[in-house]
mmCIF file of C-alpha atoms and ligand atoms in Angstrom:
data_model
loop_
_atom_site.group_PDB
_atom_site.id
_atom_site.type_symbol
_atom_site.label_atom_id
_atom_site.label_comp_id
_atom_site.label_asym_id
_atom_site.label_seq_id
_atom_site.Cartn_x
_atom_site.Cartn_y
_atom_site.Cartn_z
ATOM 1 C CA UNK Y 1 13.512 -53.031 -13.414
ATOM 2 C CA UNK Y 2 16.692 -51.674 -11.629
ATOM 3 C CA UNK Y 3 15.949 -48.600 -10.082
ATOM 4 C CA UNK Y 4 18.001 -45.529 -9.984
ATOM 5 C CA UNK Y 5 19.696 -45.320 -6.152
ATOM 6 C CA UNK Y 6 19.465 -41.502 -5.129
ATOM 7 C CA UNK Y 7 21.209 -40.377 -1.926
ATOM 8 C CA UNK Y 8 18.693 -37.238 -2.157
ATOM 9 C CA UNK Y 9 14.999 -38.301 -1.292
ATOM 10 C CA UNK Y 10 13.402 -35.836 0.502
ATOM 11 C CA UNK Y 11 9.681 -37.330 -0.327
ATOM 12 C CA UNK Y 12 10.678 -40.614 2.619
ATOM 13 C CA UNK Y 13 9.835 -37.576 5.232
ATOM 14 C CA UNK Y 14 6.341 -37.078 4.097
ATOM 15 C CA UNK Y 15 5.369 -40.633 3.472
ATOM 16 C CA UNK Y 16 2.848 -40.698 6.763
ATOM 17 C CA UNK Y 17 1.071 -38.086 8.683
ATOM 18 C CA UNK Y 18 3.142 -39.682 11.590
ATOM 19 C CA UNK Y 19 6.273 -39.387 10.031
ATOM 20 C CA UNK Y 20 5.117 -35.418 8.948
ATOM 21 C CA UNK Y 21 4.247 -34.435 12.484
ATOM 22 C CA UNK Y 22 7.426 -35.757 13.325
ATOM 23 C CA UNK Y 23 9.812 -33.513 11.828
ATOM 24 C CA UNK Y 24 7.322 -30.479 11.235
ATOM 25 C CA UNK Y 25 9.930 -27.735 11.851
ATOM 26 C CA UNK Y 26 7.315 -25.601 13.074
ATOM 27 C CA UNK Y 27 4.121 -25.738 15.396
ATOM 28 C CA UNK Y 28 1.201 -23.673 16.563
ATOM 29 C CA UNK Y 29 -0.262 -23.989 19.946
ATOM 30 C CA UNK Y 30 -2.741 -21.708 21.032
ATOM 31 C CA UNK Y 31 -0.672 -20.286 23.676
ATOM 32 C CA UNK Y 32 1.613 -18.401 20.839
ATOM 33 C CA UNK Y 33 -2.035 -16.920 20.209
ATOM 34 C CA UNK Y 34 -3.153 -13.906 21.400
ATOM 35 C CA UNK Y 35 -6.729 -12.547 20.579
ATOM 36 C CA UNK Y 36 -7.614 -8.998 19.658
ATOM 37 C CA UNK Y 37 -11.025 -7.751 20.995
ATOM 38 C CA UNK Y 38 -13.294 -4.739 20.492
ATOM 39 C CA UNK Y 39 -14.388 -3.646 24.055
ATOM 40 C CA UNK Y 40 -17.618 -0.764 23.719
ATOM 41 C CA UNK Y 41 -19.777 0.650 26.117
ATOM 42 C CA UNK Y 42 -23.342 -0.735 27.328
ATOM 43 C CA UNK Y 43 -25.152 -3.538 28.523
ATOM 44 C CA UNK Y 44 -25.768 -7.163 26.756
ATOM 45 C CA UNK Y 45 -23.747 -5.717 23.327
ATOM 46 C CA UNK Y 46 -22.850 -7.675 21.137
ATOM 47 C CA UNK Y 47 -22.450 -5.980 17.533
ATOM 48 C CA UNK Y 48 -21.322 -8.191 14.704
ATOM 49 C CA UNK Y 49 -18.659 -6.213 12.846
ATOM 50 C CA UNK Y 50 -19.919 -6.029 8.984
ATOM 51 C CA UNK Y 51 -16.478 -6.217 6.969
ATOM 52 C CA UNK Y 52 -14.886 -8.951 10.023
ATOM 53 C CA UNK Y 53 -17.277 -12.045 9.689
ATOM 54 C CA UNK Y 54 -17.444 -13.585 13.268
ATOM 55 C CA UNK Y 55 -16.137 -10.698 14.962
ATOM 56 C CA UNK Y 56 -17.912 -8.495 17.325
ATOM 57 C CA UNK Y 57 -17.820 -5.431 19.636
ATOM 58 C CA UNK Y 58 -18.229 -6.692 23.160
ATOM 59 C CA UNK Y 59 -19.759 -4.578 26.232
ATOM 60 C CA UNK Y 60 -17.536 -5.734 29.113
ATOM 61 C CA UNK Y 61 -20.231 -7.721 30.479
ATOM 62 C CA UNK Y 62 -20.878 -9.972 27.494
ATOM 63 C CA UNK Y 63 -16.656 -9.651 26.355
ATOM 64 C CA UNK Y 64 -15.851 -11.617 30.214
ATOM 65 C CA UNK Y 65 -18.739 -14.626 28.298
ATOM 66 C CA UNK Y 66 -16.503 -14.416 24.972
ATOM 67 C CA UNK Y 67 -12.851 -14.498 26.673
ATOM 68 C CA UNK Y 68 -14.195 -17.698 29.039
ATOM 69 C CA UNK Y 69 -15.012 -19.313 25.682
ATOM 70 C CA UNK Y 70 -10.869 -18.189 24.016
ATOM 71 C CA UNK Y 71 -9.662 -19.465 27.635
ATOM 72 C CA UNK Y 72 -11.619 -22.336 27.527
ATOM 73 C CA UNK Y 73 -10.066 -23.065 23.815
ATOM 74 C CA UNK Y 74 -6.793 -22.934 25.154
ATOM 75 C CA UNK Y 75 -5.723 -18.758 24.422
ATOM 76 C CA UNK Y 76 -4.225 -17.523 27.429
ATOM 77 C CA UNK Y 77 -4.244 -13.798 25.706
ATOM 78 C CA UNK Y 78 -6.410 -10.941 24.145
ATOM 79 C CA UNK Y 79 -5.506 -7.295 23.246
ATOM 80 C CA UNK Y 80 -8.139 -5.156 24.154
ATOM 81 C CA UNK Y 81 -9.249 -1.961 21.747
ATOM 82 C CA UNK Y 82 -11.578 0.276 23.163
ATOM 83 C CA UNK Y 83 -14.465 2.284 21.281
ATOM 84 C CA UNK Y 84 -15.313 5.170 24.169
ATOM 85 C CA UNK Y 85 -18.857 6.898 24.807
ATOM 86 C CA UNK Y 86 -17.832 9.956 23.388
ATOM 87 C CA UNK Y 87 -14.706 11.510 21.251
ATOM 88 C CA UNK Y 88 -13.211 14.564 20.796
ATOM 89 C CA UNK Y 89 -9.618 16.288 19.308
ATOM 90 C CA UNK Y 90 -7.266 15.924 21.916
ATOM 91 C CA UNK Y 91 -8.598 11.866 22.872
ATOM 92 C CA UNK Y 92 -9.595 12.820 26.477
ATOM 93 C CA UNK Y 93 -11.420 9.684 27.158
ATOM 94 C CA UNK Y 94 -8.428 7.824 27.170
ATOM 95 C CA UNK Y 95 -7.374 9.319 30.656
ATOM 96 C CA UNK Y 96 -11.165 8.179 31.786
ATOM 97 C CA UNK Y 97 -10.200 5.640 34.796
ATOM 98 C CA UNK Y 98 -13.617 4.572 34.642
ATOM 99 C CA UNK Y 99 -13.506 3.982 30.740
ATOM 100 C CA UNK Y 100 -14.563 0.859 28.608
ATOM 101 C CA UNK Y 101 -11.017 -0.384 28.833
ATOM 102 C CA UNK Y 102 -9.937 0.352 32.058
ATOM 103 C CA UNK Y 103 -12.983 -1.358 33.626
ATOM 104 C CA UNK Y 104 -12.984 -4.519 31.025
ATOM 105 C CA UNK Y 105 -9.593 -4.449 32.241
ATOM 106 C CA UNK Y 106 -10.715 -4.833 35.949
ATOM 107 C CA UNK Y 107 -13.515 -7.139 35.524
ATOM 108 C CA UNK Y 108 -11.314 -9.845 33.112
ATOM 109 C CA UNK Y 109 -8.681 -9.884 35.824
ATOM 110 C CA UNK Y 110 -10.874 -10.561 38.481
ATOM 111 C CA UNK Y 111 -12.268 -13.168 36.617
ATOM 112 C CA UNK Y 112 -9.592 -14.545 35.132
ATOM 113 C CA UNK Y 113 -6.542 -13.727 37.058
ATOM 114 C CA UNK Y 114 -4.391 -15.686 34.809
ATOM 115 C CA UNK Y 115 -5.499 -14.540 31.367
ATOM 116 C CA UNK Y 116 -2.439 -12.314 29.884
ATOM 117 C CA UNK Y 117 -4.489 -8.930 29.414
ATOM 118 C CA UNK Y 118 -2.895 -6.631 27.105
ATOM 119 C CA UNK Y 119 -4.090 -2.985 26.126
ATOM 120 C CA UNK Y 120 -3.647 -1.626 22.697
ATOM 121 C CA UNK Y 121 -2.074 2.077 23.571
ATOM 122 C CA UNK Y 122 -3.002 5.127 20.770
ATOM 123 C CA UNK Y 123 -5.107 7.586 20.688
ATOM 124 C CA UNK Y 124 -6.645 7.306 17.396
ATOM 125 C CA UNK Y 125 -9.410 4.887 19.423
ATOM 126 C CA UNK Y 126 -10.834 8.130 21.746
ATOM 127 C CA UNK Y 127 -9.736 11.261 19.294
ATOM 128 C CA UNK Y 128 -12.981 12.433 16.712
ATOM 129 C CA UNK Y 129 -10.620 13.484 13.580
ATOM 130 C CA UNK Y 130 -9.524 9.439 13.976
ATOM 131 C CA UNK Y 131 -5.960 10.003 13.754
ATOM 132 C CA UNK Y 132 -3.358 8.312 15.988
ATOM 133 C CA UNK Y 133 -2.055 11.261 18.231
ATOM 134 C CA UNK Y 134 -3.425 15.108 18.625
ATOM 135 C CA UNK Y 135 -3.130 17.861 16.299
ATOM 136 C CA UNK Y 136 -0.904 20.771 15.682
ATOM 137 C CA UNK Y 137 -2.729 23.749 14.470
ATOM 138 C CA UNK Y 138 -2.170 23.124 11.284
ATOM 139 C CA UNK Y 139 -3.327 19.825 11.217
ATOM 140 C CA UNK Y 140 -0.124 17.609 11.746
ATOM 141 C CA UNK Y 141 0.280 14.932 14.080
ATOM 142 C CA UNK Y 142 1.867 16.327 17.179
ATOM 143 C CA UNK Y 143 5.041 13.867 18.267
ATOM 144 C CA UNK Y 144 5.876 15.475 21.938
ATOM 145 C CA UNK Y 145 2.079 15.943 23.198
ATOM 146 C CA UNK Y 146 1.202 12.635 22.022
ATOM 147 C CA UNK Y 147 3.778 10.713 23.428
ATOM 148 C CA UNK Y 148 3.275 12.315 27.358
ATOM 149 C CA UNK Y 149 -0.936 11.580 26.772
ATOM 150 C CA UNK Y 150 -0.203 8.097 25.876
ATOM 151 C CA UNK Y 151 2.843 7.846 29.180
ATOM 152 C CA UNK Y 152 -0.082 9.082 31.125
ATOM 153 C CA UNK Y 153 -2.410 6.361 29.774
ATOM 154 C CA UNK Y 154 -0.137 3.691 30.141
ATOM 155 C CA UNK Y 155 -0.169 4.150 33.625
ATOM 156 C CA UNK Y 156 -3.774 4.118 34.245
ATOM 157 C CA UNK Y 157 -4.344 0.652 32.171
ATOM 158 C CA UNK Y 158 -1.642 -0.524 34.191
ATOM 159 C CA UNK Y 159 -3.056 0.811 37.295
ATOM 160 C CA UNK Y 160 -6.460 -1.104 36.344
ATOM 161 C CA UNK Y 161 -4.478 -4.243 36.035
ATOM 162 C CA UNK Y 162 -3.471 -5.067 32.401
ATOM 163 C CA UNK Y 163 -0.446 -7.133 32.084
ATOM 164 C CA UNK Y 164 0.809 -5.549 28.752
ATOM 165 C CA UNK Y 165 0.615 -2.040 27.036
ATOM 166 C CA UNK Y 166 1.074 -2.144 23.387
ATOM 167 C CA UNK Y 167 1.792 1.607 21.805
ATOM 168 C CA UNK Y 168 0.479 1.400 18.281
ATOM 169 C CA UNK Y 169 0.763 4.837 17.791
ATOM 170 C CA UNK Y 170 4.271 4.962 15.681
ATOM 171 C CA UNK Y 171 5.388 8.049 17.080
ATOM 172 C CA UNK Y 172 8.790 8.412 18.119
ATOM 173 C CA UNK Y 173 10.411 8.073 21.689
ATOM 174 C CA UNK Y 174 7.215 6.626 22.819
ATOM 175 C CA UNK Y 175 8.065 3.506 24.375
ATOM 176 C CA UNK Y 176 10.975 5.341 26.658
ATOM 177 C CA UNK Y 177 8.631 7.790 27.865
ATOM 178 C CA UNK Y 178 5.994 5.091 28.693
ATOM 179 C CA UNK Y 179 8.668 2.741 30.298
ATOM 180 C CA UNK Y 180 9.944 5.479 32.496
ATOM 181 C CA UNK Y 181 6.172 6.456 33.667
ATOM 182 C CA UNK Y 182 5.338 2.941 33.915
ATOM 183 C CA UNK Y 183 8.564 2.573 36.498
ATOM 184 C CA UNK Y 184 7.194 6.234 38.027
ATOM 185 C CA UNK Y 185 4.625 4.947 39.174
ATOM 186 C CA UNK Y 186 5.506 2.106 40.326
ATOM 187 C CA UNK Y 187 4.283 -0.214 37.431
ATOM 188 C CA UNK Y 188 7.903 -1.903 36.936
ATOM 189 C CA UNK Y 189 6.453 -5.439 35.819
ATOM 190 C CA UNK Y 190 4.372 -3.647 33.122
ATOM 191 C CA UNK Y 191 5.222 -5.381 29.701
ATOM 192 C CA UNK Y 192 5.844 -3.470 27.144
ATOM 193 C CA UNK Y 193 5.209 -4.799 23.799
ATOM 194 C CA UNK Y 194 5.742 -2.180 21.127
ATOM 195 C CA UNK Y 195 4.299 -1.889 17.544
ATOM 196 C CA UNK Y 196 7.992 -1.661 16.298
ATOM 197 C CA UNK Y 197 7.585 -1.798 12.645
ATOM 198 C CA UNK Y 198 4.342 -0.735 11.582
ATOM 199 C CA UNK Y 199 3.280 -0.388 8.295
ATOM 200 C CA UNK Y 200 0.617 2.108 6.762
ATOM 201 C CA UNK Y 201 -1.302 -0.246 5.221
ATOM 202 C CA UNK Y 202 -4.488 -0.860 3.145
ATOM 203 C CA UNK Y 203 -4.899 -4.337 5.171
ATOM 204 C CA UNK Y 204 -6.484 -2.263 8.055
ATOM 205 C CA UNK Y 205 -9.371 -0.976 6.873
ATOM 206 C CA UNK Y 206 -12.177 -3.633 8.101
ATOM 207 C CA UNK Y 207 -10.390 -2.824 11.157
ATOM 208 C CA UNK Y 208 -11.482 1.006 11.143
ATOM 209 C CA UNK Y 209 -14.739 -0.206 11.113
ATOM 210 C CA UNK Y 210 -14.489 -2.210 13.593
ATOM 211 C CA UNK Y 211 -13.230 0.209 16.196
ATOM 212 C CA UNK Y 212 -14.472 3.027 14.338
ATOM 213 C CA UNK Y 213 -11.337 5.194 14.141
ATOM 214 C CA UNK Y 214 -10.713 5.978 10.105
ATOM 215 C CA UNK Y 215 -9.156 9.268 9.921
ATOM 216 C CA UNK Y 216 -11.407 12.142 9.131
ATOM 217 C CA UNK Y 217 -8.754 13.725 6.423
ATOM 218 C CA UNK Y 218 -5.511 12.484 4.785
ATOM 219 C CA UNK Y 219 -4.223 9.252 6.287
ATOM 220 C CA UNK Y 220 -1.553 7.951 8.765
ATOM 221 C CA UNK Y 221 2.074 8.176 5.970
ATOM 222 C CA UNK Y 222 3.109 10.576 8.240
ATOM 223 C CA UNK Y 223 4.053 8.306 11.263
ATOM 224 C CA UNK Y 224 3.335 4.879 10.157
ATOM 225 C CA UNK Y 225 5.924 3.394 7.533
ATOM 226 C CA UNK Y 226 6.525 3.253 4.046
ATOM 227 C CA UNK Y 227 5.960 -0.256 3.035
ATOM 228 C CA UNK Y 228 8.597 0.182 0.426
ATOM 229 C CA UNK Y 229 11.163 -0.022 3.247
ATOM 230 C CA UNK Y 230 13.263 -2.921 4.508
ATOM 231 C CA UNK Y 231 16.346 -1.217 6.527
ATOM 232 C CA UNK Y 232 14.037 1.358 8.288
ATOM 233 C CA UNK Y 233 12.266 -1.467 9.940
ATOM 234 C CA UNK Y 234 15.165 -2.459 11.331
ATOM 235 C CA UNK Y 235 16.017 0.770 12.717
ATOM 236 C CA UNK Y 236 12.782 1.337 14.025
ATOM 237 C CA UNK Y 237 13.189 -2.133 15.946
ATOM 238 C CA UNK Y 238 16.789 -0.792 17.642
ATOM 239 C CA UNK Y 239 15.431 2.115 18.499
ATOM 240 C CA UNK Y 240 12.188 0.275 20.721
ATOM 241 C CA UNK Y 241 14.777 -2.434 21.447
ATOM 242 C CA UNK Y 242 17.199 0.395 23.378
ATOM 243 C CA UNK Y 243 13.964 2.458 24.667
ATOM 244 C CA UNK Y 244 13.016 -0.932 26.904
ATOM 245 C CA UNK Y 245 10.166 -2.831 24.608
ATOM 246 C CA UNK Y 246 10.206 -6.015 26.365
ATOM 247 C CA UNK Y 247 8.302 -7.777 22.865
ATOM 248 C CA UNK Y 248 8.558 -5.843 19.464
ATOM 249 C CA UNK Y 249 5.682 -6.508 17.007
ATOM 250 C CA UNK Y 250 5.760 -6.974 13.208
ATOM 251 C CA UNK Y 251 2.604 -6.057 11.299
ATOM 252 C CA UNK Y 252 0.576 -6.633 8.655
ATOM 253 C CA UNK Y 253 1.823 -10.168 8.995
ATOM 254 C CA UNK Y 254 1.673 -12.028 5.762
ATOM 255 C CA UNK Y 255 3.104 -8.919 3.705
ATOM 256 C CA UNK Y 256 6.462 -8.518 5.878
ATOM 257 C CA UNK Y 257 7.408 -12.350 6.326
ATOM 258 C CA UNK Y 258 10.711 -10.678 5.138
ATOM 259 C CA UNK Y 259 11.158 -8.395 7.761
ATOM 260 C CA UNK Y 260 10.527 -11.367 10.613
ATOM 261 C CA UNK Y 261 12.907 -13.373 9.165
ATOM 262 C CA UNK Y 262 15.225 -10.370 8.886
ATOM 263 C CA UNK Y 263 14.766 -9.535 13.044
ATOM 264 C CA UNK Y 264 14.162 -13.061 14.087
ATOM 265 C CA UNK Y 265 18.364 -13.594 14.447
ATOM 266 C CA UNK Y 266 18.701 -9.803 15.589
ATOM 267 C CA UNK Y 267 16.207 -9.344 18.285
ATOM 268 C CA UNK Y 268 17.084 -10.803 21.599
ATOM 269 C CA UNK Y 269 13.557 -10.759 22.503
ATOM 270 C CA UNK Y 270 10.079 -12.219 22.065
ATOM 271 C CA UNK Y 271 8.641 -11.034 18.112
ATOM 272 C CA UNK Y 272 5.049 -10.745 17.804
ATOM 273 C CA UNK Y 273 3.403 -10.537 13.817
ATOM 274 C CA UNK Y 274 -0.377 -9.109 13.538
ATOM 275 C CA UNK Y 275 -2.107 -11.165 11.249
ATOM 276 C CA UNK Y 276 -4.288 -7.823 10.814
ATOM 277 C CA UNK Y 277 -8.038 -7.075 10.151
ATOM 278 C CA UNK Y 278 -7.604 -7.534 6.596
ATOM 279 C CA UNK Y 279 -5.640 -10.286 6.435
ATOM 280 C CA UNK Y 280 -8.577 -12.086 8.432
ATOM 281 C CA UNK Y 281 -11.653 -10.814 6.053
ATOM 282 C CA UNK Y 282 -10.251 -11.965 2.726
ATOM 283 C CA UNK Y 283 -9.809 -15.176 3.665
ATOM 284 C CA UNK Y 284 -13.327 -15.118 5.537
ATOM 285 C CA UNK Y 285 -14.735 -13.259 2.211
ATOM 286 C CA UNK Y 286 -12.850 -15.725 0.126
ATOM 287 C CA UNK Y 287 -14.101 -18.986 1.900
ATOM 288 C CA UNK Y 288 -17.759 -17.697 2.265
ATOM 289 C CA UNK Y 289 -18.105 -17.734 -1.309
ATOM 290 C CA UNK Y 290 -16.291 -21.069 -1.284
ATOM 291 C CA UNK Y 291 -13.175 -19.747 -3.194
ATOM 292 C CA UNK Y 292 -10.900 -21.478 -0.158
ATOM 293 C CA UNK Y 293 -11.245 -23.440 2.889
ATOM 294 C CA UNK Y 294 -11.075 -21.171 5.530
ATOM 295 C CA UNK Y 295 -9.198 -23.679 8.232
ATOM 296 C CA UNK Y 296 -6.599 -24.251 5.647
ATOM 297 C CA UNK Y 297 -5.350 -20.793 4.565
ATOM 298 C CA UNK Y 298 -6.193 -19.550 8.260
ATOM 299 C CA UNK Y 299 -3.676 -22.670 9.641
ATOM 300 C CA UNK Y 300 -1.007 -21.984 6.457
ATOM 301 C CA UNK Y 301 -1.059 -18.086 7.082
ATOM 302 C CA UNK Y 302 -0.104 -18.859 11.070
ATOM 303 C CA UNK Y 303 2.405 -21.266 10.084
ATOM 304 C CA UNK Y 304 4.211 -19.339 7.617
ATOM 305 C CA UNK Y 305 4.042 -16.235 10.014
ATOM 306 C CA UNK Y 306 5.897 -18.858 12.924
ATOM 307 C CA UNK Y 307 8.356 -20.212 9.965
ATOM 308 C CA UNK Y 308 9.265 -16.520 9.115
ATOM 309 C CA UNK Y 309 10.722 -16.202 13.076
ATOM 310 C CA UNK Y 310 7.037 -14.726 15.021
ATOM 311 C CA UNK Y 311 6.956 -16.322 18.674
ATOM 312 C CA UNK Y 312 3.636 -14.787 19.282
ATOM 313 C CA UNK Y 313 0.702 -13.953 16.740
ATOM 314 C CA UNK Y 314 -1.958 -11.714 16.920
ATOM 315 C CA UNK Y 315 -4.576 -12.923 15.218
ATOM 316 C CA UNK Y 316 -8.752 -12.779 14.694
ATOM 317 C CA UNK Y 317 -8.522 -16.584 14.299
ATOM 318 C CA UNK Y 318 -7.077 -17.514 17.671
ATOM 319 C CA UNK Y 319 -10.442 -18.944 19.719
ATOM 320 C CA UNK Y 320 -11.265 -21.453 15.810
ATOM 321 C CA UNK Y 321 -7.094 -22.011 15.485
ATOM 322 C CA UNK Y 322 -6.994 -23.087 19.377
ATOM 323 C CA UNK Y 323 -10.115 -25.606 18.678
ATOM 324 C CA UNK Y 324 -8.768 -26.687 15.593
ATOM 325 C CA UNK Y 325 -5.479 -27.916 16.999
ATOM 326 C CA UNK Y 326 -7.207 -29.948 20.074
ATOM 327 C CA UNK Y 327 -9.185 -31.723 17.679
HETATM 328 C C1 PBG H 1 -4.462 1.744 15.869
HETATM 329 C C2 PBG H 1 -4.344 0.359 15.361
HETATM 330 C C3 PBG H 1 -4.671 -0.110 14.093
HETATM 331 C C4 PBG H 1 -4.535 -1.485 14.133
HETATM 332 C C5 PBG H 1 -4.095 -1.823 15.399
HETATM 333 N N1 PBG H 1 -3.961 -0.664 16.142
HETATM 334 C C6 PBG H 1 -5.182 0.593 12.890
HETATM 335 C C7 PBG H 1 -4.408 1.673 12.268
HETATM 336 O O1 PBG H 1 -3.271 1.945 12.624
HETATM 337 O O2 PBG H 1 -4.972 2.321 11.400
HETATM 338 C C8 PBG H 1 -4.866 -2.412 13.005
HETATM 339 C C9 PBG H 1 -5.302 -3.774 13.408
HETATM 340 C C10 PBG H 1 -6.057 -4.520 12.362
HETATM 341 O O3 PBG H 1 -6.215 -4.068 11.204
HETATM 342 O O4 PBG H 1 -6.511 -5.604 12.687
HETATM 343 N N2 PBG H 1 -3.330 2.502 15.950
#
């Protein structure tokens, strides 16, 4: 039989698992991974978190046991949310020196003086109506007075030692204000790494749970954005891009693959994705009822995140991804 010669056979790269590796046009290591932790108060705590199988909230002495075992697996990263002792309107806790965060802060950099420690920055964690800044009389998120509370902030996690802040708030002008307090005080080799485009999205919810911060009434349209919009993300990014973000952040992950690939060429700097809370639970959900193989769709999510143009990813998997890929 002759065969047919074909100039075109893509199928000779895939012939071995050598050959694969080989040209694989994209790789995760677990030092693009950076893992997001729940930090609470008390002693010997660890609570599972219900809707985020495998994920727990920490108290800082039993969060420095769970870090050792991500550094040991190769992450070199975690983004610490805080759930404080007590709440109230205007988020006071967050200017607490002695809170949950700044003192996990402290006691993971003295242990581990080389772990990147990076602090989640909003106030929606410490304020009791759950919403992401504090409230105008008539109920509104207030842009001005939320963006000097978080400047303030910013300083004092930096102040207790953490590497990176990370505003998550979405409210405008924020990450000028918190580069020139930052610099105030002193703090000039504080990284900022901004949630730049930030989606309201339904893919949070196990994640309000988890640091128990769903909004009391209505929900967060008003500052986070409209997923039905492409071009605003990419004025959102030149806006945290000129304000001094030294990393801009993409999230939910998997559902704006467009809008990395869109920045990756643009952005002259590092661009993180958050594979978010709910992005992690319905592929947990799905594989504990044997519906998928967890380390497959966890490993193709990452990968596709990386192929879209994310450097870094947040992500619930990174301590299983980081074992996974040294086996
Ligand atoms: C708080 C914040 C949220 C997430 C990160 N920071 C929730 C929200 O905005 O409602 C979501 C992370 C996740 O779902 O894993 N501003």
């Amino acid at each position: 039989m002759t065969r047919v010669t074909m100039a075109e056979r893509p199928r000779r790269l895939r012939q071995s698992a050598r050959v694969r590796q080989m040209v694989a046009e994209t790789r995760l290591s677990p030092t693009d991974l950076i893992y997001p932790l729940f930090v609470r108060p008390g002693q010997g705590e660890a609570r599972p978190i219900h809707s985020m199988p495998g994920q727990h909230q920490w108290s800082v002495d039993r969060l420095l046991g769970e870090v050792g075992r991500a550094i040991g697996a190769g992450v070199g990263a975690v983004m610490l949310f805080g759930i404080p002792a007590t709440k109230d309107a205007q988020g006071s806790a967050i200017h607490d020196p002695h809170g949950v965060v700044p003192s996990a802060v402290r006691h993971l950099k003295d242990a581990y003086p080389d772990l990147v420690v990076m602090v989640d920055l909003c106030l929606c964690d410490y304020t009791d109506h759950g919403h992401c800044g504090i409230l105008t009389p008539d109920g509104r998120v207030d842009n001005d007075a939320t963006v000097d509370r978080l400047a303030t902030a910013a300083t004092l996690f930096a102040e207790a030692g953490a590497d990176v802040v990370a505003p998550s708030d979405m409210m405008d002008g924020r990450v000028a204000a918190i580069r020139s307090a930052l610099d105030g005080a002193g703090h000039m080799d504080t990284l900022v790494l901004s949630y730049a485009v930030k989606y309201a999205s339904g893919f949070y919810a196990p994640f309000r749970e988890a640091a128990e911060n769903r909004p009391q009434f209505g929900d967060r349209r008003g500052y986070q954005m409209d997923v039905a919009n492409a071009r605003e993300a990419l004025r959102e990014a030149r806006l945290d891009l000129a304000e001094g973000a030294d990393l801009l952040m993409v999230k939910p992950a998997l559902s704006s693959l467009d809008i990395l690939a869109r920045l990756a060429p643009i952005v002259d700097r590092p661009l993180a994705a958050y594979q978010v809370s709910g992005e992690y639970s319905q592929i947990m959900a799905a594989a504990e009822r044997g519906w998928l193989d967890e380390r497959t769709a966890a490993l193709e999510t990452l990968l596709a995140i990386r192929r879209a143009g994310a450097s870094v990813i947040l992500t619930y998997f990174a301590v299983k991804v980081a074992q996974w890929l040294s086996e």
